Tab-separated table of N, CA, C and O in Angstrom:
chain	number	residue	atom	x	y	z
A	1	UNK	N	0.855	-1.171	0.000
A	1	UNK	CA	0.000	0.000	0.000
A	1	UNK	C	0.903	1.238	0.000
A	1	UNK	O	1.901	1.527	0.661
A	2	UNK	N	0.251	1.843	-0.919
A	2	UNK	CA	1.611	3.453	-0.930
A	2	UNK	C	1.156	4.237	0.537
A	2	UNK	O	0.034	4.709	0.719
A	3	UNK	N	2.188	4.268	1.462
A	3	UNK	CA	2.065	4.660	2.475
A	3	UNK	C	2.203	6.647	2.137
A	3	UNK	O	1.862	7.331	3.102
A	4	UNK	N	2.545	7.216	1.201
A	4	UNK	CA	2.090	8.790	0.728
A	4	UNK	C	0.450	9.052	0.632
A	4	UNK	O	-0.111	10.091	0.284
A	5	UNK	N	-0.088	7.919	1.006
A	5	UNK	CA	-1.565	8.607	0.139
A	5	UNK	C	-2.336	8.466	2.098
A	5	UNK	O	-2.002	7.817	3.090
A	6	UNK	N	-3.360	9.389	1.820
A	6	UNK	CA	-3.690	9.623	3.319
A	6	UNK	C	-4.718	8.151	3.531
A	6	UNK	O	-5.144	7.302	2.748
A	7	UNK	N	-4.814	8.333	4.724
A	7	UNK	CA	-5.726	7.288	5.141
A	7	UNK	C	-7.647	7.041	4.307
A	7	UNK	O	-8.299	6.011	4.138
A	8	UNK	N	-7.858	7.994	4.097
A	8	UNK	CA	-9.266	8.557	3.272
A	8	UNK	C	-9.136	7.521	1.956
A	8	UNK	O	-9.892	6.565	1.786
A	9	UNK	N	-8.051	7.883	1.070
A	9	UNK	CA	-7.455	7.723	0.346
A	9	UNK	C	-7.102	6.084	-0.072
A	9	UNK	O	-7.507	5.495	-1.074
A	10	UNK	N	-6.298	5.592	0.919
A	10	UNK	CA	-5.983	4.351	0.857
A	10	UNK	C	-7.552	3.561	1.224
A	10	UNK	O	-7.738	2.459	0.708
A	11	UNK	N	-8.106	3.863	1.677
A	11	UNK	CA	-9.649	3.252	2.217
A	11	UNK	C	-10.273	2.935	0.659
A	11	UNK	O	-10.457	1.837	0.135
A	12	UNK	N	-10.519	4.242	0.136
A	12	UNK	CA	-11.069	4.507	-1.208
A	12	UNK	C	-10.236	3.828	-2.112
A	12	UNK	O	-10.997	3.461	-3.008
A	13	UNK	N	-9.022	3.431	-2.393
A	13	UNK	CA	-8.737	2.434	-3.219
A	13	UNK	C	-8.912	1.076	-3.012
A	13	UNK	O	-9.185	0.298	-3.925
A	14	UNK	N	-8.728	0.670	-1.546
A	14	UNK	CA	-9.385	-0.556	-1.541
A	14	UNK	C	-11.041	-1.188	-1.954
A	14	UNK	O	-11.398	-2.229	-2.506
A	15	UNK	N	-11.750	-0.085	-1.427
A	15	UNK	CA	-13.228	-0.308	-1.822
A	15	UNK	C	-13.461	-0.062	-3.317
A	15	UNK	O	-14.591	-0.377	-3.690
A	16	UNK	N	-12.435	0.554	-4.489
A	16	UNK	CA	-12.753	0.453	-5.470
A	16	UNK	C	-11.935	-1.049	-5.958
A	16	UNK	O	-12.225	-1.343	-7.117
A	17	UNK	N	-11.293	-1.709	-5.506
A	17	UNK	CA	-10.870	-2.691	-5.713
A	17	UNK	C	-11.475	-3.957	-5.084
A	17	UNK	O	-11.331	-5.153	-5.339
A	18	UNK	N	-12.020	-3.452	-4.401
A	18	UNK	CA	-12.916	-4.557	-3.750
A	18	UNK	C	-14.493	-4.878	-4.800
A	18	UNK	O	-15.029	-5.948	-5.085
A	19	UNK	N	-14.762	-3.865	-5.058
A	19	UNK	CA	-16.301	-3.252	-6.024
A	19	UNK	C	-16.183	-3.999	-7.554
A	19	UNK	O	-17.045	-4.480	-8.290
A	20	UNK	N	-14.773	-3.871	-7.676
A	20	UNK	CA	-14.090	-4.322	-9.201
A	20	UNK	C	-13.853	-5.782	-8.953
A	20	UNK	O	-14.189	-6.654	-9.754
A	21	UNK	N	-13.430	-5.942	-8.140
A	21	UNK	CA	-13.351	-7.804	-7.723
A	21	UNK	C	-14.727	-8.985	-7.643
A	21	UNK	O	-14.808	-10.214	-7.636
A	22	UNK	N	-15.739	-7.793	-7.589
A	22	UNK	CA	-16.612	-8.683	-6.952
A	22	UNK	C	-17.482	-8.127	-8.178
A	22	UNK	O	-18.668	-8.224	-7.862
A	23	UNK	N	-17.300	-7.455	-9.754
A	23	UNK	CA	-18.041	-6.924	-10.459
A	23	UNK	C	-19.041	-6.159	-10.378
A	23	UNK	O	-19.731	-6.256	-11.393
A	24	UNK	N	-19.531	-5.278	-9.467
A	24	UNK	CA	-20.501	-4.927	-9.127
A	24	UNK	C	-20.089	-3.502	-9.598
A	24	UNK	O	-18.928	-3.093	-9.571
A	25	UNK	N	-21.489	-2.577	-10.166
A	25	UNK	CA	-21.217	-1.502	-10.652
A	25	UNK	C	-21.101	-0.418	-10.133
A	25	UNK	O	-21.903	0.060	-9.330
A	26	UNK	N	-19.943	0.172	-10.586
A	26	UNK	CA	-19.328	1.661	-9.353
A	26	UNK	C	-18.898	2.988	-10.143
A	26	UNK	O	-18.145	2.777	-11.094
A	27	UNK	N	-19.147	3.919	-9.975
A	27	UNK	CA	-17.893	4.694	-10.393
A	27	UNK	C	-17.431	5.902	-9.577
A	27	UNK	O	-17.860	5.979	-8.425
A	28	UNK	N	-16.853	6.575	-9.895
A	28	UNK	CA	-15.921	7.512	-8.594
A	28	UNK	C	-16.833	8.860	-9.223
A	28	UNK	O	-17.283	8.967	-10.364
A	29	UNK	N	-16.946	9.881	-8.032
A	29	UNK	CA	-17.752	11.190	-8.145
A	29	UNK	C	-17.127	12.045	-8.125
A	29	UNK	O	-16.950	12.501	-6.996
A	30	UNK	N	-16.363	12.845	-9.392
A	30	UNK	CA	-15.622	13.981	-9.178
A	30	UNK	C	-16.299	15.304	-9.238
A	30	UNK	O	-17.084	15.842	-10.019
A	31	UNK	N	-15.642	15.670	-7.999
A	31	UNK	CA	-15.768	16.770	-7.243
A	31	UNK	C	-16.145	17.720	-8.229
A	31	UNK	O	-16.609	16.973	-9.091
A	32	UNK	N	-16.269	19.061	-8.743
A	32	UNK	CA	-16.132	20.444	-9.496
A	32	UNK	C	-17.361	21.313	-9.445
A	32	UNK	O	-18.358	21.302	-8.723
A	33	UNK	N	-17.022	21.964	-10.308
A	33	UNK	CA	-18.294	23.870	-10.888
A	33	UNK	C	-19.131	22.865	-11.180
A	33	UNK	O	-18.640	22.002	-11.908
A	34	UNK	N	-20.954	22.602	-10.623
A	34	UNK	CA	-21.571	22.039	-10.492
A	34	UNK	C	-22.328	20.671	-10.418
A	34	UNK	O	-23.221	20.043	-10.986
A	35	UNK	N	-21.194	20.559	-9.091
A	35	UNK	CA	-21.358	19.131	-8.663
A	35	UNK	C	-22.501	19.687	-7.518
A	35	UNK	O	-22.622	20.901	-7.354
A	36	UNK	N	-23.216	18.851	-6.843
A	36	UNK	CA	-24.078	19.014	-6.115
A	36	UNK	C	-23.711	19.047	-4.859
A	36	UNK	O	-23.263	17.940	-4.562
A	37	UNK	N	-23.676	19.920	-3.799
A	37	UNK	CA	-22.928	20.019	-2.665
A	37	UNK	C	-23.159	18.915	-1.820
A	37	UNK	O	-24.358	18.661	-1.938
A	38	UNK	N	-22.666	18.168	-1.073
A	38	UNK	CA	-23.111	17.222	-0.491
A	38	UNK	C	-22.152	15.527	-1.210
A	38	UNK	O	-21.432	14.696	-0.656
A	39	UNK	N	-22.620	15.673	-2.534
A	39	UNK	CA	-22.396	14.100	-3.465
A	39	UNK	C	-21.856	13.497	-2.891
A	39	UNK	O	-20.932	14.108	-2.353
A	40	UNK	N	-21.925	11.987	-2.532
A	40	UNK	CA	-20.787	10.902	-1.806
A	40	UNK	C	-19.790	11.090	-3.198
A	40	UNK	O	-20.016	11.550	-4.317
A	41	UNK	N	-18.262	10.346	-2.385
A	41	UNK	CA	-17.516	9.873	-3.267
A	41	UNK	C	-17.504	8.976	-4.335
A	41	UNK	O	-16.711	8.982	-5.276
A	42	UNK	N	-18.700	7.975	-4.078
A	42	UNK	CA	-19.051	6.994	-5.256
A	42	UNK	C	-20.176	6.632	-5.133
A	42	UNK	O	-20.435	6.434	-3.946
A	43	UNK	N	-21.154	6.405	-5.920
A	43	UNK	CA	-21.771	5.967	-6.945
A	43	UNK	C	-21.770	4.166	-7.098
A	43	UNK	O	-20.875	3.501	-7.618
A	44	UNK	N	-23.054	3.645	-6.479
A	44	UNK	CA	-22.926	2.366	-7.052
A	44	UNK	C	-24.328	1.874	-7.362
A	44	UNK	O	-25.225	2.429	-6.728
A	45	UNK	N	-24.655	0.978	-8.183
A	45	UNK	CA	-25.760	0.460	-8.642
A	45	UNK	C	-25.776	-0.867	-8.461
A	45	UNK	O	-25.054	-1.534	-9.201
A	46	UNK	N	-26.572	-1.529	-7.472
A	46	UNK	CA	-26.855	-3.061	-7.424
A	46	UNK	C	-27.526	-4.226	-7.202
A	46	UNK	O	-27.181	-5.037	-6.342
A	47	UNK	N	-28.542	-4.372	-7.986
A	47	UNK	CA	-29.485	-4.927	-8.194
A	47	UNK	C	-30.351	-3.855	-8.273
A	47	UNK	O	-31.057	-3.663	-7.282
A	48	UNK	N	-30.458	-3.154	-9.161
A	48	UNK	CA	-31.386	-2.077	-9.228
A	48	UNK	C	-31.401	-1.013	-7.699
A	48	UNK	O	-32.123	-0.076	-7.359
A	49	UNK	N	-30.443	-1.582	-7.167
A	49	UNK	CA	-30.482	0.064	-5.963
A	49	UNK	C	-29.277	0.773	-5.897
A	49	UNK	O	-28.080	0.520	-6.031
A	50	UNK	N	-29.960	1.715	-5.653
A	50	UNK	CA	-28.826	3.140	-5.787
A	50	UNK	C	-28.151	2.979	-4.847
A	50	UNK	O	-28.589	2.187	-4.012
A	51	UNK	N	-26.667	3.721	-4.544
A	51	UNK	CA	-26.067	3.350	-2.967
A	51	UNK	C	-25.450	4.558	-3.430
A	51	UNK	O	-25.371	4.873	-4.618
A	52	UNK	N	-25.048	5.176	-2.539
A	52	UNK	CA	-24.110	6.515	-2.564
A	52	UNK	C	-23.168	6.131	-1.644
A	52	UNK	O	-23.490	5.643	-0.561
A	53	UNK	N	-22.106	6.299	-1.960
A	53	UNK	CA	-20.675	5.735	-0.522
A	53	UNK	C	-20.114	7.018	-0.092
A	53	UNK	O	-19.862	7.909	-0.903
A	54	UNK	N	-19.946	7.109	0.953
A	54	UNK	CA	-19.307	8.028	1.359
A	54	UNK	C	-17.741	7.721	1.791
A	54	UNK	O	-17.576	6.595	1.322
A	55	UNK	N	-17.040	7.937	2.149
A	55	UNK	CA	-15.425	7.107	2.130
A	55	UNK	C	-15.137	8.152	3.527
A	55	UNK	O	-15.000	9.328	3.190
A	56	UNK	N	-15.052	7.958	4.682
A	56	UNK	CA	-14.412	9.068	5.737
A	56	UNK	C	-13.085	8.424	6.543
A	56	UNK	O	-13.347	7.257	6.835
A	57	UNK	N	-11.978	8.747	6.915
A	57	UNK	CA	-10.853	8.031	8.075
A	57	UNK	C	-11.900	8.063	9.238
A	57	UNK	O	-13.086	8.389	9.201
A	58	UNK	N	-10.964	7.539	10.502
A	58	UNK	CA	-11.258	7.242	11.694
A	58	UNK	C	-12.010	8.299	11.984
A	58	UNK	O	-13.183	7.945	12.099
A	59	UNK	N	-11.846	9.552	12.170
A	59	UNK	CA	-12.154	10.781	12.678
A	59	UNK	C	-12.601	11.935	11.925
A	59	UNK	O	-12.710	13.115	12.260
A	60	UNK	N	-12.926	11.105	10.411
A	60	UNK	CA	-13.985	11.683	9.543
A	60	UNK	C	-15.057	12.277	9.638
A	60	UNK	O	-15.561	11.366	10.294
A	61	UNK	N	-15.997	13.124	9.553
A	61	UNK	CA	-17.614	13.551	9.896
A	61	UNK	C	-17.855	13.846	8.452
A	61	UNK	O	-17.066	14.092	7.539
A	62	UNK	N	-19.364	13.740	8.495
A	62	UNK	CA	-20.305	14.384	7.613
A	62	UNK	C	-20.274	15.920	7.836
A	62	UNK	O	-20.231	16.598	8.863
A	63	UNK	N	-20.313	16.240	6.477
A	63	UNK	CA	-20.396	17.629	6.914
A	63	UNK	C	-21.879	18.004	6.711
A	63	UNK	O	-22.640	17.043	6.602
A	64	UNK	N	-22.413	19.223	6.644
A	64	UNK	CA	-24.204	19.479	7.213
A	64	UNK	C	-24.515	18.848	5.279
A	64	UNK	O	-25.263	17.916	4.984
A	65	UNK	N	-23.934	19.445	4.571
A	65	UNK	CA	-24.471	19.348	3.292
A	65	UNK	C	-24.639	17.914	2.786
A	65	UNK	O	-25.622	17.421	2.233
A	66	UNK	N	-23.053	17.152	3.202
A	66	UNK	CA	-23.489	15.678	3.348
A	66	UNK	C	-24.351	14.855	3.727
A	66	UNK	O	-24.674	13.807	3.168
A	67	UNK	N	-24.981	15.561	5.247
A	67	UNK	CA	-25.859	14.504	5.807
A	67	UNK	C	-26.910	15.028	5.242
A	67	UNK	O	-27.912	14.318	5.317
A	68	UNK	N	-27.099	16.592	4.393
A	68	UNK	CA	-28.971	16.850	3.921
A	68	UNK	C	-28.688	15.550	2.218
A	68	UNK	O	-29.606	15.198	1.476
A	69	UNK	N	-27.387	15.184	2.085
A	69	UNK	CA	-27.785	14.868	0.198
A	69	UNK	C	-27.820	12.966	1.414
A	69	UNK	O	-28.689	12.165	1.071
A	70	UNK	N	-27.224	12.699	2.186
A	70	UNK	CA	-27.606	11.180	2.627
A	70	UNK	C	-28.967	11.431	3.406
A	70	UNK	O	-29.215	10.431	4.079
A	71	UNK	N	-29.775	12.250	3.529
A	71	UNK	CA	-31.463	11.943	3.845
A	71	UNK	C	-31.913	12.146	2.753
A	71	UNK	O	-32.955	11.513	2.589
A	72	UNK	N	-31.587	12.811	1.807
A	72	UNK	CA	-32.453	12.797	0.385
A	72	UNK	C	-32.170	11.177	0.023
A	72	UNK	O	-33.034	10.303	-0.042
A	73	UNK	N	-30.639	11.007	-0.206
A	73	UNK	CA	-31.027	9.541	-0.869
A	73	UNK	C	-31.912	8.479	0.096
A	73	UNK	O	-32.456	7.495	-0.403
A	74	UNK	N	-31.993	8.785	1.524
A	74	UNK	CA	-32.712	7.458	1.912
A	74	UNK	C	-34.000	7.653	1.955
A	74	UNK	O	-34.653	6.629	2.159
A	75	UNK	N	-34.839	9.045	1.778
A	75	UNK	CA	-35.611	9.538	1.472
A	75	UNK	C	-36.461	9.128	0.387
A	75	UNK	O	-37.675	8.929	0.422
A	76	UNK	N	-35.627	9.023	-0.630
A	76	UNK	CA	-36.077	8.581	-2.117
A	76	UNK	C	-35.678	6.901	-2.133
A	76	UNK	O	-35.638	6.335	-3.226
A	77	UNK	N	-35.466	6.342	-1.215
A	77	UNK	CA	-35.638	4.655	-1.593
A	77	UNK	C	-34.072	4.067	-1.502
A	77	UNK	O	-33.802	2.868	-1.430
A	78	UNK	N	-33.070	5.188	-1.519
A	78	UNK	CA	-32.058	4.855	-2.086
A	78	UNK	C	-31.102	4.438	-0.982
A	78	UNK	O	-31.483	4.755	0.146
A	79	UNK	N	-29.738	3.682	-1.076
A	79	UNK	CA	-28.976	3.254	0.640
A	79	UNK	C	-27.936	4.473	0.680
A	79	UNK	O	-27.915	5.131	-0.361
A	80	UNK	N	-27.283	4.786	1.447
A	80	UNK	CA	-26.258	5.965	1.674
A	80	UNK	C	-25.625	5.098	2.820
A	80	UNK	O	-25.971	4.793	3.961
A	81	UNK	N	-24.305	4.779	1.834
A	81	UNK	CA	-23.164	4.375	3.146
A	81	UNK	C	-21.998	4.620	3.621
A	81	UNK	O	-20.940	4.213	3.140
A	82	UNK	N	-22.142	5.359	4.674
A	82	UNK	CA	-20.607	6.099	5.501
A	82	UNK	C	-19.735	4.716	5.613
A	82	UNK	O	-20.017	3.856	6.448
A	83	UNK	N	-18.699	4.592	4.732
A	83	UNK	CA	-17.818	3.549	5.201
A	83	UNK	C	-16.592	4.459	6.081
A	83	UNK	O	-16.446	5.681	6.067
A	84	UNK	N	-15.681	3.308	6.929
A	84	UNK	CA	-14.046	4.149	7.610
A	84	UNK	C	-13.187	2.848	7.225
A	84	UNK	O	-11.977	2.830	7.453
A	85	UNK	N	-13.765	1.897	6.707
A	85	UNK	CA	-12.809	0.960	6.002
A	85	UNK	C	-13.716	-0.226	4.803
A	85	UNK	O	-14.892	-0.543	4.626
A	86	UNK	N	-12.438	-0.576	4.210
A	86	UNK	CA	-13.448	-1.894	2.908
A	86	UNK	C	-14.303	-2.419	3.489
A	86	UNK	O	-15.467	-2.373	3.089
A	87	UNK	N	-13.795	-3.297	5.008
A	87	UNK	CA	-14.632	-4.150	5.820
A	87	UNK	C	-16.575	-3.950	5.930
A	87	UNK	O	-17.535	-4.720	5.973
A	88	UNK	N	-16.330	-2.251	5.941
A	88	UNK	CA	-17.678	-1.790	6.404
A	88	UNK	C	-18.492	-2.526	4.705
A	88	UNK	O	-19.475	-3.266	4.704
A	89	UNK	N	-17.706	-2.032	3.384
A	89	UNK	CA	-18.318	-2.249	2.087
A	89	UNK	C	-18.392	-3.912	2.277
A	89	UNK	O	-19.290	-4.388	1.582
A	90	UNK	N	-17.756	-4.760	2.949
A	90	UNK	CA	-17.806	-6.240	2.722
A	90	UNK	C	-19.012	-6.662	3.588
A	90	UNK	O	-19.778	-7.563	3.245
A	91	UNK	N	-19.125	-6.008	4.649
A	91	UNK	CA	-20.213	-6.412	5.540
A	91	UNK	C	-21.540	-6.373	4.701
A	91	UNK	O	-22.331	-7.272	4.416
A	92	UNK	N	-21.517	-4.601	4.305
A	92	UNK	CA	-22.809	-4.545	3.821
A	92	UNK	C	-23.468	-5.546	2.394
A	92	UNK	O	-24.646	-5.891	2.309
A	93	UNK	N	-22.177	-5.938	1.174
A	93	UNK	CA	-22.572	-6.621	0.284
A	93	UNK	C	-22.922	-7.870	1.070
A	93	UNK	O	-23.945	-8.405	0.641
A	94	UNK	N	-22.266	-8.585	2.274
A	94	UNK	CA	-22.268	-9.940	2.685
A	94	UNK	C	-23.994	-9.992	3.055
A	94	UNK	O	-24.716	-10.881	2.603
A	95	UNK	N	-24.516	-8.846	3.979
A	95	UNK	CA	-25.669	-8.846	4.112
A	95	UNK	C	-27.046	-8.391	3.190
A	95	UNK	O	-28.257	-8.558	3.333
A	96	UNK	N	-26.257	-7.783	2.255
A	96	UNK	CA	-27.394	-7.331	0.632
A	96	UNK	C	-26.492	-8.248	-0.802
A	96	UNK	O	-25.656	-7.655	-1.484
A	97	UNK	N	-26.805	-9.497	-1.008
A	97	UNK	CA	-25.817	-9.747	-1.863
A	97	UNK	C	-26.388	-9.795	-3.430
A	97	UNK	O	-25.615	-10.015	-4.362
């Protein structure tokens, strides 16, 4: 693991490598001039449900805009998941597979 990249960081490459291992559809949410304030970091689709991931370290928070766009998605049907490691993404596919 490249020990230069921050902890956030190294989390988020494993869960895109984990997402890619197990084929399931993902893609990464870049940031810019009208992105929607709030957006998780990724984007996944599976079995017809939406999931928004959020990727935070140990001592990560939501910020206010984050937690209003994760009640819209659970609002509208959809899952919103704060991971702080892959484990959290393995649990949840182990229990929605």
């Amino acid at each position: 693991m490249h020990t230069h990249l921050t902890e956030e960081t190294q989390i988020k490459h494993q869960i895109r490598d984990y997402l890619d291992l197990k084929g399931i559809f993902h893609f990464p949410v870049l940031q810019g001039l009208g992105a929607a304030r709030g957006i998780p970091d990724r984007l996944i689709c599976h079995h017809g449900k939406f999931i928004g991931l959020e990727v935070k370290a140990r001592n990560g928070r939501l910020s206010p805009h984050q937690i209003e766009f994760r009640d819209r998605v659970e609002a509208a049907g959809g899952v919103y998941i704060e991971a702080r490691s892959v484990d959290d993404i393995i649990k949840y596919f182990a229990a929605n597979p």
